[in-house]
Coordinates of C-alpha atoms in Angstrom, one line a residue:
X8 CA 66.2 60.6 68.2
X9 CA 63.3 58.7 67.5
X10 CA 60.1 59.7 68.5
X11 CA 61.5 62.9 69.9
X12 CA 59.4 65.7 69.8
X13 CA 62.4 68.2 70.9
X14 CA 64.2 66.1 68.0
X15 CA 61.4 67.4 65.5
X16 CA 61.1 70.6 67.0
X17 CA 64.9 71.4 67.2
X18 CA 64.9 70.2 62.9
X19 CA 62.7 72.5 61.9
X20 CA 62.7 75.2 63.8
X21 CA 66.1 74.9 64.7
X22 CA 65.5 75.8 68.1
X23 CA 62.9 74.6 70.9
X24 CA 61.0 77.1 72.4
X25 CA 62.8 80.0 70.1
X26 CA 60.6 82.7 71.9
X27 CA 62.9 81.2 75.3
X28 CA 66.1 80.7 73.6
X29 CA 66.1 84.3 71.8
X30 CA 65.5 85.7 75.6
X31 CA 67.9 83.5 76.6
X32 CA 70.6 84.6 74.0
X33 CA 70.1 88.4 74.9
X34 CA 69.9 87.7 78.8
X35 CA 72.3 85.4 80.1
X36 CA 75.3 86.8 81.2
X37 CA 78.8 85.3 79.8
X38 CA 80.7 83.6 82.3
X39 CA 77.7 82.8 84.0
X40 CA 76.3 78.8 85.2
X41 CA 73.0 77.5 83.2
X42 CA 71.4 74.1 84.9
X43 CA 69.5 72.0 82.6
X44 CA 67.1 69.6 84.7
X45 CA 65.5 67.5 82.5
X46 CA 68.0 67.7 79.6
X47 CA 66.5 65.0 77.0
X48 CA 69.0 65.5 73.9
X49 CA 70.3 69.0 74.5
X50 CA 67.9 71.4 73.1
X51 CA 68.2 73.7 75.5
X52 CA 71.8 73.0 76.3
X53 CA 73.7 73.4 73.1
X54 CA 72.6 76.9 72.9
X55 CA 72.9 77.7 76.4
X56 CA 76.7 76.5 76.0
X57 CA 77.4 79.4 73.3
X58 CA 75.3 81.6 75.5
X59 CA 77.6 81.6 78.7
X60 CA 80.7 81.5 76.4
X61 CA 83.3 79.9 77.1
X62 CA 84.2 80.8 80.6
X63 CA 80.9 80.0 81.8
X64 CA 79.4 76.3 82.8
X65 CA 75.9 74.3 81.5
X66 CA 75.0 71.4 83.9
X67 CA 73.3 69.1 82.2
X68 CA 71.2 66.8 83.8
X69 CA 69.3 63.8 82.3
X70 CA 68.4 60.9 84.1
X71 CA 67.1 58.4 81.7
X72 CA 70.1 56.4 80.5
X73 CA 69.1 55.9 76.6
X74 CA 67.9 59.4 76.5
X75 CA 71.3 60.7 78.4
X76 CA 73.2 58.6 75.1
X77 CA 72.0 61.0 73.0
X78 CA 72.3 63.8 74.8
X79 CA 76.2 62.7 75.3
X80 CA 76.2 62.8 71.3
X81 CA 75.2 65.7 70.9
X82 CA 77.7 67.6 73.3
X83 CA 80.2 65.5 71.9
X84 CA 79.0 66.3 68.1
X85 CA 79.1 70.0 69.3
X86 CA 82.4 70.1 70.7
X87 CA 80.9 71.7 74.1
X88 CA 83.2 72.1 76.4
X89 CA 82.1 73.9 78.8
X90 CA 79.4 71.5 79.5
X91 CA 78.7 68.5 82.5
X92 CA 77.0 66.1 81.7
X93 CA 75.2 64.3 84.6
X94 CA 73.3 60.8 84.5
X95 CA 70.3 61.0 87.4
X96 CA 66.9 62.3 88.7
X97 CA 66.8 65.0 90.0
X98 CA 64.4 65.2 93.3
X99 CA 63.6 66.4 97.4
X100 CA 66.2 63.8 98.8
X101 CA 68.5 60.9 97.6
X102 CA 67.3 57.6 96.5
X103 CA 66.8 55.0 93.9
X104 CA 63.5 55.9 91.3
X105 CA 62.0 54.3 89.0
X106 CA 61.4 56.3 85.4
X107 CA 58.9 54.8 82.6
X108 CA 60.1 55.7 79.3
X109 CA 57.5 56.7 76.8
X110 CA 58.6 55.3 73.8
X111 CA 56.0 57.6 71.5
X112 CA 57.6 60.5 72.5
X113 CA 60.4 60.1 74.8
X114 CA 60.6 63.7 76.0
X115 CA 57.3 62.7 78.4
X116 CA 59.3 59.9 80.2
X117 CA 59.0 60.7 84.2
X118 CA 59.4 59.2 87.5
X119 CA 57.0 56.6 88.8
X120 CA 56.1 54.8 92.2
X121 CA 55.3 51.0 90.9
X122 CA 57.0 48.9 88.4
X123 CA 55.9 49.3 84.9
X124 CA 57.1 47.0 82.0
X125 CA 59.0 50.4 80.7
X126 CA 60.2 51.6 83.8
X127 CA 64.3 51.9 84.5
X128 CA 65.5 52.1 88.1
X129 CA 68.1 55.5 88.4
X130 CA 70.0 57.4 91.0
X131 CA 68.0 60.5 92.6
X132 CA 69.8 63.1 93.9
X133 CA 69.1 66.8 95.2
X134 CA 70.0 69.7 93.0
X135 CA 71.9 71.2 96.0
X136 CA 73.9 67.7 96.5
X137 CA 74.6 67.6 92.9
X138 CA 76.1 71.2 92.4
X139 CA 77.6 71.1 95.7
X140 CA 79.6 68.3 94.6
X141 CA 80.2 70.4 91.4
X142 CA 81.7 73.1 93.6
X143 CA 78.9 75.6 92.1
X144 CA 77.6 77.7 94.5
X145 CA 75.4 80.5 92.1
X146 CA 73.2 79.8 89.0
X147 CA 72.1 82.4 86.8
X148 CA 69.5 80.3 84.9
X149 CA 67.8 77.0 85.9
X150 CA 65.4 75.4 83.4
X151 CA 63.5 72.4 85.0
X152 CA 61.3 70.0 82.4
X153 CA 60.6 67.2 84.7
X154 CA 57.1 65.9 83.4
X155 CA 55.0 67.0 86.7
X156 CA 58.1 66.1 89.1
X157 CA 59.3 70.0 89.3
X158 CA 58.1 70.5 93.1
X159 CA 60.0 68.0 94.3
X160 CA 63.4 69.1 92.1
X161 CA 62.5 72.9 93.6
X162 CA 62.8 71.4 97.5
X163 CA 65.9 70.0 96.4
X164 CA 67.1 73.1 95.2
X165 CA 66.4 75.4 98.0
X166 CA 70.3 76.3 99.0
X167 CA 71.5 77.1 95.5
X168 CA 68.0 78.7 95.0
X169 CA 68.4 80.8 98.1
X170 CA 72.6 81.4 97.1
X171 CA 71.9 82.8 93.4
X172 CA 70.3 86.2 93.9
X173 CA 69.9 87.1 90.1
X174 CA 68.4 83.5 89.1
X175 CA 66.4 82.7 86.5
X176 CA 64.1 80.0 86.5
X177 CA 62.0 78.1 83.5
X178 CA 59.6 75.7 84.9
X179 CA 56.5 73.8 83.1
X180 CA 53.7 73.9 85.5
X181 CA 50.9 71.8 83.6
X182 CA 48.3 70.2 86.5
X183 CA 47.7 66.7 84.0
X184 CA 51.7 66.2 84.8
X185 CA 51.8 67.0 88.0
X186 CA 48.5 64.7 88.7
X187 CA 50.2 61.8 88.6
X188 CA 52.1 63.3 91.7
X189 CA 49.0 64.2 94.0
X190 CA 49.4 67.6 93.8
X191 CA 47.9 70.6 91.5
X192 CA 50.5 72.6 88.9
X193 CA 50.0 75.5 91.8
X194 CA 51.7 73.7 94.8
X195 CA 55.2 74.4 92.4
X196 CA 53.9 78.1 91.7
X197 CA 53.3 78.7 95.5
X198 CA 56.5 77.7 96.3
X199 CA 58.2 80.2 94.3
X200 CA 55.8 82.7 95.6
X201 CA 56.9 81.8 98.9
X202 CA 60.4 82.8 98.2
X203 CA 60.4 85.6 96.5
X204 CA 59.6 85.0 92.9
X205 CA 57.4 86.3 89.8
X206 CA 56.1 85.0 87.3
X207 CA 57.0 86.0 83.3
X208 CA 55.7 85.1 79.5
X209 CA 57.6 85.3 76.8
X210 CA 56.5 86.3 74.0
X211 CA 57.6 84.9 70.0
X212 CA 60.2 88.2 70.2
X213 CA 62.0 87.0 73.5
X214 CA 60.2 89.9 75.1
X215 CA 59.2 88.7 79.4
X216 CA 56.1 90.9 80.7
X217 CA 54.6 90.1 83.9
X218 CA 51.7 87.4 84.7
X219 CA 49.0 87.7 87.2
X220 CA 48.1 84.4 89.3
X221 CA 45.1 84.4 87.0
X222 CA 46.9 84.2 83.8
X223 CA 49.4 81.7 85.0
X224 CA 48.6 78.4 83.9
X225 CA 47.7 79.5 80.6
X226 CA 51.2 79.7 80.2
X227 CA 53.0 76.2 79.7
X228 CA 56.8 77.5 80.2
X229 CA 56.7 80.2 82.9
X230 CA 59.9 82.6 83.6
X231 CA 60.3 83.0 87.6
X232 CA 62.6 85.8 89.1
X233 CA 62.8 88.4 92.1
X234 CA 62.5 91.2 89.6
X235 CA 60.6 92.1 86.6
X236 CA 62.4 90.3 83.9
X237 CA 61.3 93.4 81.9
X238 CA 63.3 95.9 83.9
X239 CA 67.0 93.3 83.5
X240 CA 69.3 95.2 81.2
X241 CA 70.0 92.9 78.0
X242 CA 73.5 92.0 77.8
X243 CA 73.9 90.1 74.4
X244 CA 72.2 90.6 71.5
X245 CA 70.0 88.2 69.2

């Protein structure tokens, strides 16, 4: 895609994030549901798809409509098919919003308040409505990329959250993002605290080890779970 970092990323290295994906691989249990929020082209859901195998599910959700194109082409190109595809933002309740695509590098395109000259109006819906409707119930693994907006997916998420004891979940926590919002990076962190959650790095290897409070948001992709990710037994391999 043009202008796609994830694009570039995904060409060379031939994975975003490999560090993530290679925990990923060993940790995700076959059979098991991976939720994509904030999808862009599929970097993290084309491999998530082998991951799970074929009797387990990827939801993925994108809610920019010439972004979700592409991401549509590649699941296609990929033969995926044990992956849902899903066209909408993802937020605290159900609405219309407005999204402003970023043309220089699409994979920064968000949710806005006012008009802009970029800006496309989409449906918003809340994780919990979404897999509800889905008839999913537990999620193993739940990446959210949202550009600053990932507070507002995690109130929306709060049943399925609450239903998946064992779930992982990958969130971006980067304060210039979630400026734009009116809110520091550490409102999201606090309200994974509140239920339950620690924090996790991962290192190059795919190995999680445990971060303080302090050493959080030196981290740009944090790992969130009700254990310590380092005590999970691996259950695939690299």
């Amino acid at each position: 895609m043009p202008g796609n970092w994830s694009s570039l990323a995904t060409y060379i290295q031939n994975y975003r994030d490999p560090g993530i994906q290679l925990f990923i691989r060993r940790s995700l249990p076959p059979g098991s549901t991976f939720v994509d929020v904030g999808a862009n082209i599929g970097t993290y859901t084309v491999p998530a798809s082998a991951a799970v195998g074929p009797n387990g599910k990827v939801i993925a959700i994108e809610p920019h409509p010439f972004i979700f194109e592409y991401l549509k082409r590649n699941v296609a190109g990929n033969q995926l098919q044990n992956v849902l595809t899903v066209n909408a933002a993802v937020g605290a309740t159900r609405k219309n919003a407005l999204m402003r695509y970023e043309k220089d590098n699409p994979g920064q395109t968000h949710v806005i308040s006012q008009f802009h000259a970029e800006a496309t109006k989409v449906p918003m819906a809340r994780l919990d409505d979404i897999l509800s409707d889905l008839g999913i119930a537990n999620v193993a693994y739940l990446k959210i990329d949202v550009e600053g907006y990932e507070l507002y997916v995690l109130r929306g998420a709060k049943r399925i959250i609450d239903g998946s004891s064992s779930i992982i979940i990958q969130i971006e926590l980067v304060d210039s993002n979630t400026e734009r919002y009116g809110h520091p990076a550490g409102d999201a962190a606090e309200f994974l605290f509140s239920m339950g959650f620690l924090p996790h790095a991962v290192d190059r290897f795919g190995v999680p080890h445990a971060l303080s409070k302090e050493r959080l948001f030196g981290v740009r992709d944090s790992l969130w779970s009700r254990s310590e990710l380092s005590s999970l037994p691996i259950v695939g391999c690299a």
